[in-house]
């Protein structure tokens, strides 16, 4: 089972990957939105902001998100590490329910370029 620190590191790696992206992916990452990532098996939520093409994790809280972020992710820690490490396909994980992504319809259309 992944640790909180491994999950934070994975989110930082995802942020670094987004920063160095080009074309459509870079455009999709250019949103300015509140974001939360709930790690279900650890029962912690990383809360922050997607801005400037980066995910800025500002806090880690126990339990679910304290308030509804504009972009909300939920998954296990192992799935987060597998997604960022390229071992798990996002579309497959989302379609099977292993990963949950909630956002406005417009944001979902833009985010699909990232995923």
Protein backbone atom coordinates (compact mmCIF):
# COMPACT_ATOMS: atom_id res chain seq x y z
CA UNK A 1 0.00 0.00 0.00
CA UNK A 2 1.32 3.44 -0.97
CA UNK A 3 2.19 5.92 1.76
CA UNK A 4 1.05 9.54 2.05
CA UNK A 5 4.56 10.71 1.14
CA UNK A 6 4.66 8.47 -1.96
CA UNK A 7 1.31 9.90 -3.05
CA UNK A 8 2.51 13.47 -2.54
CA UNK A 9 5.63 12.68 -4.57
CA UNK A 10 3.47 11.17 -7.35
CA UNK A 11 1.35 14.34 -7.48
CA UNK A 12 4.54 16.42 -7.71
CA UNK A 13 5.76 14.22 -10.58
CA UNK A 14 2.41 14.62 -12.34
CA UNK A 15 2.72 18.37 -11.90
CA UNK A 16 6.25 18.33 -13.34
CA UNK A 17 5.03 16.27 -16.31
CA UNK A 18 2.25 18.76 -16.97
CA UNK A 19 4.66 21.70 -16.84
CA UNK A 20 6.88 20.19 -19.51
CA UNK A 21 3.98 19.18 -21.78
CA UNK A 22 3.43 20.73 -25.19
CA UNK A 23 0.52 21.40 -27.55
CA UNK A 24 -2.98 20.26 -26.53
CA UNK A 25 -1.76 18.82 -23.24
CA UNK A 26 -0.13 22.11 -22.25
CA UNK A 27 -3.34 23.96 -23.19
CA UNK A 28 -5.46 21.60 -21.08
CA UNK A 29 -3.13 22.04 -18.11
CA UNK A 30 -3.48 25.82 -18.31
CA UNK A 31 -6.73 25.79 -16.34
CA UNK A 32 -7.01 27.74 -13.09
CA UNK A 33 -9.14 25.54 -10.84
CA UNK A 34 -9.33 24.28 -7.28
CA UNK A 35 -8.46 20.59 -7.13
CA UNK A 36 -8.69 17.75 -4.63
CA UNK A 37 -7.37 14.20 -4.76
CA UNK A 38 -8.87 11.83 -2.20
CA UNK A 39 -6.75 8.75 -1.54
CA UNK A 40 -9.42 6.31 -0.44
CA UNK A 41 -7.31 3.60 1.19
CA UNK A 42 -5.35 6.14 3.27
CA UNK A 43 -8.43 8.31 3.87
CA UNK A 44 -6.52 11.52 3.15
CA UNK A 45 -7.17 14.28 0.66
CA UNK A 46 -4.61 16.46 -1.06
CA UNK A 47 -6.12 19.89 -1.60
CA UNK A 48 -4.69 22.53 -3.88
CA UNK A 49 -4.95 24.41 -7.12
CA UNK A 50 -4.26 23.68 -10.77
CA UNK A 51 -2.70 26.91 -11.99
CA UNK A 52 0.01 27.89 -14.43
CA UNK A 53 0.14 24.34 -15.75
CA UNK A 54 1.04 22.94 -12.31
CA UNK A 55 -0.76 21.27 -9.45
CA UNK A 56 0.06 23.22 -6.31
CA UNK A 57 -0.75 20.96 -3.33
CA UNK A 58 -1.48 23.35 -0.49
CA UNK A 59 -2.73 21.01 2.22
CA UNK A 60 -3.22 17.38 3.19
CA UNK A 61 -6.29 16.66 5.30
CA UNK A 62 -7.64 13.53 6.95
CA UNK A 63 -10.84 12.19 5.44
CA UNK A 64 -12.65 13.51 2.41
CA UNK A 65 -12.24 16.96 0.92
CA UNK A 66 -13.23 19.75 3.33
CA UNK A 67 -15.05 21.57 0.53
CA UNK A 68 -16.04 20.79 -3.04
CA UNK A 69 -13.16 21.51 -5.41
CA UNK A 70 -13.81 22.34 -9.06
CA UNK A 71 -11.83 19.25 -10.11
CA UNK A 72 -12.17 16.22 -7.85
CA UNK A 73 -10.24 12.96 -8.09
CA UNK A 74 -10.61 9.86 -5.93
CA UNK A 75 -8.58 6.63 -6.09
CA UNK A 76 -6.32 4.37 -4.05
CA UNK A 77 -2.73 5.35 -3.43
CA UNK A 78 -1.44 2.41 -5.46
CA UNK A 79 -3.59 3.48 -8.41
CA UNK A 80 -2.23 7.04 -8.21
CA UNK A 81 1.34 5.72 -8.31
CA UNK A 82 0.48 3.38 -11.21
CA UNK A 83 -1.20 6.20 -13.18
CA UNK A 84 1.71 8.59 -12.76
CA UNK A 85 4.21 5.80 -13.42
CA UNK A 86 2.50 4.92 -16.70
CA UNK A 87 1.49 1.44 -15.53
CA UNK A 88 -2.26 2.17 -15.45
CA UNK A 89 -4.25 3.73 -18.27
CA UNK A 90 -6.47 6.56 -17.01
CA UNK A 91 -9.37 5.88 -19.39
CA UNK A 92 -9.47 2.21 -18.43
CA UNK A 93 -9.23 3.00 -14.70
CA UNK A 94 -11.94 5.68 -14.99
CA UNK A 95 -14.22 3.44 -17.04
CA UNK A 96 -13.92 0.60 -14.53
CA UNK A 97 -14.54 2.90 -11.54
CA UNK A 98 -11.07 2.52 -10.05
CA UNK A 99 -10.53 6.25 -10.54
CA UNK A 100 -13.24 8.83 -10.09
CA UNK A 101 -13.02 12.24 -11.75
CA UNK A 102 -15.65 14.90 -11.22
CA UNK A 103 -15.62 18.33 -12.80
CA UNK A 104 -17.83 20.57 -14.90
CA UNK A 105 -18.60 19.29 -18.38
CA UNK A 106 -16.42 21.97 -19.97
CA UNK A 107 -13.49 21.10 -17.70
CA UNK A 108 -13.93 17.38 -18.45
CA UNK A 109 -13.63 18.11 -22.17
CA UNK A 110 -10.42 20.08 -21.61
CA UNK A 111 -8.98 17.56 -19.15
CA UNK A 112 -9.46 14.63 -21.52
CA UNK A 113 -6.43 15.94 -23.42
CA UNK A 114 -4.35 15.45 -20.28
CA UNK A 115 -5.61 11.98 -19.64
